[in-house]
Structures are given as structure tokens and as C-alpha cells.
XYZ file of N, CA and C in Angstrom:
525
model
N -25.226 -63.365 57.241
C -24.956 -62.357 56.755
C -24.818 -62.430 55.285
N -24.044 -63.784 55.056
C -23.941 -63.911 53.506
C -25.200 -64.171 52.693
N -26.262 -64.175 53.697
C -27.274 -64.186 52.793
C -27.876 -62.636 51.856
N -27.810 -61.433 52.704
C -27.941 -60.333 52.993
C -27.412 -59.822 51.995
N -26.067 -60.257 52.012
C -24.766 -60.012 50.670
C -25.389 -60.267 49.189
N -25.853 -61.805 48.965
C -26.255 -62.697 47.758
C -27.392 -61.447 47.765
N -28.152 -61.209 48.312
C -29.573 -60.392 48.323
C -28.900 -59.388 47.588
N -28.311 -58.560 48.032
C -27.760 -56.997 47.281
C -27.118 -57.521 46.258
N -26.548 -58.490 46.523
C -25.594 -58.452 44.915
C -26.189 -58.484 43.244
N -27.916 -60.101 44.442
C -28.870 -60.144 43.045
C -29.881 -59.177 42.532
N -30.307 -58.033 43.757
C -30.806 -56.615 43.441
C -29.975 -55.595 42.493
N -28.840 -55.683 42.457
C -27.972 -54.068 41.997
C -27.940 -55.257 40.105
N -27.559 -56.143 40.051
C -27.274 -57.568 39.304
C -28.932 -57.081 38.171
N -30.008 -57.103 39.441
C -31.680 -56.885 38.268
C -32.012 -55.576 37.711
N -30.786 -54.597 38.955
C -31.480 -53.113 38.524
C -31.043 -52.856 37.057
N -30.030 -53.290 36.483
C -28.742 -53.315 35.659
C -29.517 -52.685 34.156
N -29.614 -51.653 33.471
C -30.194 -51.816 32.440
C -29.484 -52.192 30.840
N -29.588 -52.951 30.345
C -29.158 -53.461 29.082
C -29.167 -53.308 27.961
N -27.966 -52.797 27.560
C -29.102 -52.165 26.078
C -28.991 -53.277 25.665
N -29.982 -52.635 24.293
C -29.702 -54.161 23.066
C -28.634 -54.128 22.470
N -27.564 -55.301 22.049
C -26.713 -54.795 20.777
C -27.094 -54.289 19.499
N -27.880 -54.391 18.679
C -28.246 -53.809 17.664
C -28.933 -52.777 18.265
N -28.346 -51.382 16.999
C -28.399 -50.141 16.616
C -29.415 -49.653 16.647
N -30.398 -48.860 17.051
C -31.439 -47.828 16.923
C -31.422 -47.673 15.952
N -33.147 -47.951 15.310
C -32.955 -47.374 14.295
C -33.937 -46.451 13.848
N -33.763 -44.829 13.683
C -34.207 -44.327 13.757
C -34.810 -43.280 12.776
N -35.561 -43.684 12.563
C -35.714 -43.222 10.865
C -36.196 -41.650 10.765
N -35.828 -41.063 9.615
C -35.825 -39.661 9.105
C -37.377 -39.228 8.943
N -37.692 -38.156 9.126
C -39.422 -37.435 8.453
C -39.741 -36.968 7.404
N -40.058 -37.958 6.769
C -39.976 -37.788 5.038
C -40.361 -36.738 4.194
N -40.672 -35.874 5.521
C -40.879 -34.142 4.996
C -40.697 -33.324 5.069
N -38.819 -34.044 5.759
C -38.114 -33.006 6.061
C -37.303 -32.264 5.642
N -37.580 -31.369 4.687
C -37.403 -30.538 3.621
C -35.971 -29.712 4.235
N -35.369 -29.551 4.962
C -34.438 -28.824 6.215
C -32.870 -29.970 5.665
N -32.652 -30.565 5.561
C -32.144 -32.649 5.860
C -32.449 -32.814 4.167
N -33.297 -32.368 3.574
C -33.505 -33.475 2.165
C -33.018 -31.663 0.386
N -33.673 -31.094 1.140
C -33.188 -30.378 0.229
C -31.545 -29.248 -0.004
N -32.295 -28.761 1.392
C -31.289 -27.519 2.059
C -30.512 -27.338 2.929
N -30.382 -28.586 3.258
C -29.057 -29.738 3.216
C -28.334 -30.782 2.341
N -29.494 -31.043 1.468
C -27.801 -31.441 0.488
C -26.672 -30.446 -0.197
N -27.408 -29.614 -0.587
C -26.998 -27.961 -0.973
C -25.757 -27.600 -0.085
N -26.431 -27.385 1.586
C -24.851 -27.111 2.524
C -23.866 -27.693 1.805
N -24.433 -29.616 1.930
C -23.656 -30.429 1.932
C -22.395 -31.087 0.529
N -22.727 -30.012 -0.577
C -22.458 -30.065 -1.718
C -21.940 -29.177 -1.463
N -21.309 -27.181 -0.599
C -20.935 -26.734 -1.012
C -19.781 -26.688 0.627
N -20.015 -27.790 0.734
C -18.649 -27.863 2.261
C -19.606 -26.568 2.995
N -21.062 -26.580 3.126
C -20.912 -25.167 4.519
C -21.106 -26.573 6.044
N -20.937 -27.619 5.800
C -21.588 -28.662 7.234
C -20.151 -29.952 6.739
N -20.380 -30.891 7.447
C -20.155 -31.683 7.443
C -20.578 -32.801 6.994
N -21.438 -34.495 6.600
C -20.879 -34.912 5.986
C -23.146 -35.449 7.344
N -22.232 -34.670 8.373
C -23.052 -35.103 10.056
C -24.694 -35.015 9.550
N -25.889 -36.095 9.956
C -26.625 -35.806 10.401
C -27.619 -34.824 10.606
N -28.349 -33.979 10.244
C -28.949 -32.415 10.423
C -30.071 -32.426 11.499
N -28.973 -32.265 12.434
C -29.719 -32.262 14.054
C -29.522 -30.791 14.657
N -30.238 -30.455 15.676
C -30.197 -28.724 15.774
C -28.794 -27.682 16.321
N -28.215 -28.427 16.474
C -26.406 -28.241 16.068
C -26.173 -27.804 14.971
N -26.174 -28.679 13.934
C -25.918 -28.248 12.909
C -26.486 -27.610 12.061
N -28.131 -27.393 12.207
C -28.564 -26.683 11.330
C -28.362 -24.555 12.050
N -28.052 -25.224 13.734
C -27.500 -24.210 14.087
C -26.215 -22.903 13.121
N -25.176 -24.171 13.352
C -23.982 -24.127 12.686
C -24.629 -23.810 10.539
N -25.064 -24.110 11.015
C -25.901 -23.837 8.551
C -25.879 -22.589 8.693
N -27.106 -22.717 9.816
C -28.269 -21.000 9.706
C -26.171 -20.028 9.816
N -25.618 -19.904 10.736
C -24.185 -19.046 11.078
C -23.894 -18.718 9.634
N -23.427 -19.230 9.294
C -22.681 -19.731 8.421
C -23.535 -19.652 6.879
N -24.227 -19.256 6.726
C -24.903 -19.539 5.204
C -25.448 -19.966 4.651
N -26.293 -20.252 3.779
C -26.983 -20.952 2.764
C -26.245 -20.829 1.352
N -25.692 -21.823 0.588
C -24.989 -21.249 -0.735
C -27.154 -20.435 -1.472
N -26.984 -20.097 -2.349
C -27.588 -19.882 -3.159
C -28.932 -20.757 -3.930
N -28.056 -22.007 -4.405
C -28.776 -23.206 -4.617
C -29.699 -23.731 -4.101
N -29.135 -23.931 -2.716
C -29.932 -24.932 -2.141
C -31.350 -23.834 -1.827
N -31.025 -22.236 -1.325
C -32.389 -21.544 -1.205
C -33.270 -21.732 -2.800
N -32.936 -21.846 -3.851
C -34.113 -21.606 -4.775
C -34.110 -23.242 -5.040
N -33.602 -24.474 -4.645
C -34.179 -26.290 -4.070
C -35.447 -26.214 -3.491
N -35.197 -24.689 -2.467
C -36.290 -25.009 -1.601
C -36.933 -23.936 -2.264
N -37.470 -23.293 -2.535
C -38.511 -22.311 -3.657
C -38.853 -23.129 -4.111
N -38.264 -24.162 -4.623
C -39.001 -24.781 -6.345
C -39.542 -25.636 -5.210
N -39.376 -26.291 -4.323
C -39.937 -27.582 -3.817
C -40.534 -27.633 -3.189
N -40.951 -25.630 -3.139
C -42.157 -25.753 -2.397
C -43.448 -24.732 -3.044
N -43.030 -25.220 -4.142
C -43.515 -24.344 -5.155
C -43.957 -22.709 -4.777
N -42.672 -21.716 -4.608
C -43.208 -20.444 -4.773
C -41.964 -20.008 -5.693
N -43.156 -18.665 -6.355
C -42.113 -18.200 -7.079
C -40.942 -18.067 -6.754
N -39.954 -17.055 -8.098
C -39.066 -15.682 -6.958
C -39.461 -14.640 -6.674
N -40.579 -14.437 -6.918
C -41.203 -12.756 -6.314
C -41.601 -13.654 -5.534
N -43.019 -14.536 -4.822
C -42.807 -14.941 -3.657
C -41.982 -14.942 -2.892
N -40.916 -15.731 -3.038
C -39.293 -16.276 -2.673
C -38.999 -14.602 -1.901
N -38.849 -14.143 -3.122
C -37.647 -12.509 -2.327
C -39.116 -12.349 -1.481
N -39.720 -12.019 -1.715
C -41.217 -10.558 -0.468
C -40.468 -11.725 1.193
N -40.474 -12.371 1.222
C -40.233 -13.687 2.479
C -39.269 -13.584 2.510
N -38.025 -13.289 1.852
C -36.908 -13.337 2.276
C -36.212 -12.448 2.456
N -37.319 -10.913 2.115
C -37.006 -9.525 1.970
C -35.465 -9.236 1.369
N -35.129 -10.280 0.048
C -34.033 -9.562 -0.867
C -35.088 -8.671 -1.808
N -34.984 -8.147 -2.899
C -35.026 -7.571 -3.958
C -34.913 -9.121 -5.165
N -35.878 -9.690 -6.432
C -35.769 -10.261 -6.647
C -34.671 -10.359 -7.586
N -33.990 -8.665 -8.184
C -32.507 -8.962 -8.773
C -31.503 -9.038 -8.141
N -31.412 -8.678 -7.308
C -30.437 -8.831 -6.255
C -30.238 -10.729 -6.198
N -31.228 -10.301 -6.094
C -31.216 -12.905 -6.221
C -30.983 -13.685 -7.286
N -31.005 -12.775 -8.558
C -31.228 -13.055 -9.527
C -29.947 -13.259 -9.514
N -28.652 -12.121 -9.360
C -27.140 -11.642 -9.684
C -26.931 -13.225 -8.263
N -26.573 -13.375 -7.410
C -25.918 -14.345 -7.204
C -25.432 -15.159 -7.865
N -24.840 -16.189 -8.063
C -23.681 -17.221 -8.679
C -25.216 -18.511 -7.449
N -24.907 -19.300 -8.343
C -25.314 -20.743 -7.350
C -24.799 -20.988 -6.577
N -23.589 -21.081 -6.293
C -22.522 -21.727 -5.642
C -22.483 -20.322 -4.239
N -22.573 -19.168 -4.089
C -22.534 -18.269 -3.596
C -23.654 -18.112 -2.418
N -22.847 -17.753 -1.316
C -23.124 -18.433 0.448
C -23.658 -16.687 0.264
N -24.865 -17.256 0.745
C -25.887 -15.674 1.204
C -25.796 -15.620 2.244
N -26.298 -14.296 3.198
C -25.234 -13.899 4.640
C -27.366 -14.870 5.286
N -25.849 -14.891 6.130
C -27.533 -15.079 7.834
C -28.840 -14.776 7.845
N -28.963 -13.850 7.858
C -30.385 -13.509 8.045
C -31.578 -14.460 6.173
N -31.204 -14.579 5.395
C -31.475 -15.264 4.797
C -30.940 -16.793 4.710
N -30.215 -17.841 5.074
C -30.227 -18.810 5.225
C -31.577 -19.131 6.893
N -31.813 -17.632 7.573
C -32.866 -17.978 9.388
C -33.972 -18.112 8.441
N -33.858 -17.223 7.530
C -35.571 -17.035 6.938
C -35.663 -18.308 5.766
N -35.088 -18.992 5.184
C -35.019 -20.485 5.234
C -34.854 -21.193 5.285
N -35.011 -21.966 6.531
C -34.872 -22.560 8.085
C -36.323 -23.073 7.964
N -36.945 -21.450 8.590
C -37.699 -21.192 8.633
C -38.721 -21.823 8.439
N -38.667 -21.296 6.572
C -40.107 -21.720 6.024
C -39.633 -23.559 5.509
N -38.455 -24.057 5.875
C -38.333 -25.480 5.476
C -38.970 -25.992 7.049
N -38.509 -25.716 7.717
C -39.783 -26.217 9.665
C -40.727 -26.111 8.707
N -41.256 -24.680 8.271
C -42.938 -24.835 8.312
C -43.469 -25.495 6.830
N -42.610 -25.738 6.819
C -43.676 -27.130 5.534
C -42.737 -27.830 5.619
N -42.603 -28.385 6.246
C -41.727 -29.865 6.842
C -42.992 -29.525 8.043
N -43.546 -28.514 8.821
C -44.742 -29.800 9.618
C -45.679 -29.815 8.962
N -45.869 -28.417 7.851
C -47.683 -28.584 7.220
C -47.493 -29.955 6.706
N -46.374 -30.501 6.147
C -46.616 -31.475 5.423
C -47.452 -32.639 6.765
N -46.890 -33.088 7.225
C -46.514 -33.697 8.477
C -48.013 -33.628 9.170
N -48.521 -32.385 9.120
C -50.192 -32.410 10.023
C -51.443 -32.307 8.655
N -50.923 -31.798 7.252
C -51.303 -32.431 6.103
C -51.921 -33.439 5.575
N -50.252 -34.377 6.012
C -50.507 -35.786 5.225
C -49.245 -35.518 3.977
N -49.069 -34.990 3.073
C -48.937 -34.684 2.214
C -48.010 -32.993 2.262
N -47.340 -32.995 1.448
C -46.184 -31.428 0.944
C -47.497 -30.887 0.123
N -47.803 -31.789 -1.028
C -48.704 -30.716 -2.031
C -50.768 -30.096 -1.267
N -50.816 -31.000 -0.725
C -52.070 -30.654 -0.210
C -51.588 -29.411 1.017
N -50.670 -29.333 1.589
C -50.338 -28.211 2.854
C -49.943 -26.754 1.283
N -49.279 -27.395 0.370
C -48.828 -26.270 -0.351
C -50.296 -26.030 -0.756
N -51.330 -26.456 -1.154
C -52.297 -25.691 -1.805
C -53.127 -24.953 -0.430
N -53.206 -25.320 0.914
C -53.721 -24.791 1.178
C -52.796 -23.121 2.004
N -51.957 -23.708 1.384
C -50.565 -21.642 1.672
C -51.359 -21.256 0.618
N -51.771 -21.835 0.322
C -51.916 -20.098 -1.236
C -53.034 -19.855 -1.698
N -54.126 -20.759 -1.053
C -56.234 -20.506 -0.746
C -56.385 -19.382 0.562
N -56.704 -18.724 0.228
C -57.117 -17.175 1.413
C -57.854 -18.402 2.654
N -57.311 -17.800 3.016
C -58.522 -18.244 4.823
C -58.921 -16.927 5.398
N -60.411 -17.232 5.699
C -60.965 -16.898 6.674
C -60.139 -16.274 7.580
N -59.829 -17.333 8.317
C -59.115 -16.707 9.690
C -57.991 -16.016 9.815
N -57.226 -15.224 8.026
C -56.116 -15.225 8.196
C -57.222 -13.528 7.409
N -58.526 -13.285 7.560
C -58.361 -12.188 7.293
C -58.708 -11.979 5.326
N -58.952 -13.135 5.077
C -58.713 -13.796 3.999
C -57.704 -13.073 2.490
N -56.748 -13.955 3.623
C -55.155 -14.039 2.534
C -54.778 -15.242 2.884
N -54.164 -14.986 1.930
C -53.497 -16.775 1.238
C -52.483 -16.912 2.389
N -52.601 -18.272 3.573
C -50.988 -17.780 4.745
C -50.055 -18.064 3.945
N -49.002 -18.105 2.709
C -48.004 -18.110 1.609
C -47.483 -16.332 2.249
N -48.607 -15.453 2.014
C -48.677 -14.171 1.643
C -48.283 -13.059 3.654
N -48.349 -14.330 4.546
C -48.276 -13.869 6.316
C -46.821 -14.524 6.307
N -46.381 -14.755 5.361
C -44.223 -15.210 5.624
C -43.375 -14.193 5.720
N -43.394 -13.192 5.638
C -42.684 -12.018 5.473
C -42.492 -11.524 7.150
N -43.050 -11.521 7.856
C -42.671 -11.212 8.921
C -42.680 -13.070 10.226
N -41.738 -12.550 11.464
C -41.722 -13.450 12.633
C -43.648 -13.787 13.110
N -44.599 -12.636 13.091
C -45.287 -12.608 13.671
C -46.300 -13.544 12.310
N -45.935 -13.345 11.092
C -46.965 -14.245 10.103
C -46.937 -15.437 10.189
N -45.394 -15.894 10.460
C -44.936 -17.304 10.924
C -45.656 -18.089 12.242
N -45.460 -17.168 13.025
C -46.548 -17.912 14.228
C -47.496 -17.662 14.019
N -48.366 -16.893 13.564
C -49.203 -17.054 13.414
C -50.001 -18.860 11.980
N -49.685 -18.150 10.758
C -48.870 -20.366 10.382
C -48.812 -21.184 11.680
N -47.904 -21.951 11.431
C -47.580 -23.002 12.776
C -48.734 -22.627 13.818
N -50.015 -21.794 14.074
C -50.626 -21.902 15.173
C -51.523 -21.890 14.351
N -51.489 -21.975 13.437
C -52.944 -22.496 13.461
C -53.436 -24.266 12.610
N -51.977 -24.338 12.491
C -51.544 -25.604 11.562
C -51.534 -26.324 13.318
N -51.392 -26.068 14.334
C -51.889 -26.299 15.510
C -53.395 -27.025 15.979
N -53.961 -25.658 15.425
C -55.598 -26.111 15.727
C -56.183 -26.975 14.593
N -55.190 -27.001 13.579
C -55.915 -28.335 12.307
C -55.277 -29.679 12.885
N -54.124 -29.492 13.600
C -53.752 -30.923 13.807
C -54.613 -32.058 14.938
N -54.902 -30.461 16.163
C -55.474 -31.057 16.913
C -57.370 -30.474 17.181
N -57.977 -30.515 15.985
C -59.221 -30.330 15.158
C -60.178 -29.141 16.102
N -59.035 -27.921 16.253
C -59.807 -26.545 17.244
C -59.884 -26.422 15.599
N -61.338 -25.818 14.771
C -61.420 -24.292 14.079
C -61.522 -22.912 14.802
N -61.303 -22.358 13.681
C -61.262 -21.402 13.848
C -62.948 -20.512 13.680
């Protein structure tokens, strides 16, 4: 009987998972435009705390809105002109110019900026550098009926088309 108890105790001990005592070293994505550009602006204006930018933090920032400074930093980082950026955001250039840098921009514009940051982050991952992706985005392509991918970003369908094309490129499937 005692032999069975010993065996059971040993089996339980051997099945326990022991976590290492060191912290997990999770590396951030060097292309993560949301955390590096928009996230910094959101932190500067206390739209969010100092926590890591996980999905729930991004959701909260989206709901609260982003400061104009963050939107303009994103546009500059991804080399969009004010006109291109305004067209994507569905806001007039003049209205965008009138906002003060620390003005919190409405939720629908924040959502669009977050999608833009996600797209450019993904594109930089696929192409290896942000510069290569920015060049591709402004190049008219046969797959998009001669339009540059950036010109499709005024609609959610256009965003989807560009994301899908990135997937094809990543897996070597060319149209």
C-alpha cells in the first residue's frame, strides 16, 4: 500500500510545471507604429496610462480619442501629405489644421488612425522595412487596377484589400 502512495506522490511531483524564476523577455515589435508614434502622444496627453499597449489599451485609446499631435506624428512617420491623410481620415484639411495639437480628436478619426498604424506596421513586417512599404504604398499596381494602395485607404474595404494583398505577398502568392 505504501508503495502505491509513494508512486502517486512521485507522479504528482513530476507532473508539476515549474516556471523559471526569471522574467519573460517579450521583445516589442520594432515596426509597431501604434506604440511608438500614437501611443507616445496618447501617453503625453494622459489619454492612457504608462502600461504596455495591449489590445485593451488600444481599445480604450480608440474610445477616448487621440490628440491631434499623435495623428500628425503618424502621418509624418508614414510619409503622408496633409491632403492624403485628410482624405483617408474623411476630414477636411482646413478642419484638421484648425485643431490645436493637444485637442483630442473624435473616436472615428482615432479608429482610422489606429487602422492606419496597424496597416503600416504589418506592411513593414512583410517588406522588412517601413521605407520599402511606404514606396510600395505609393506605387500604382496592376492588382489594384492601376491605383496606388494608399489611394484605397479611404474605405474599410480598401484597407481590407491592402491587408489581403500583404498576405499574398507574404506567402508568395502574386495575382
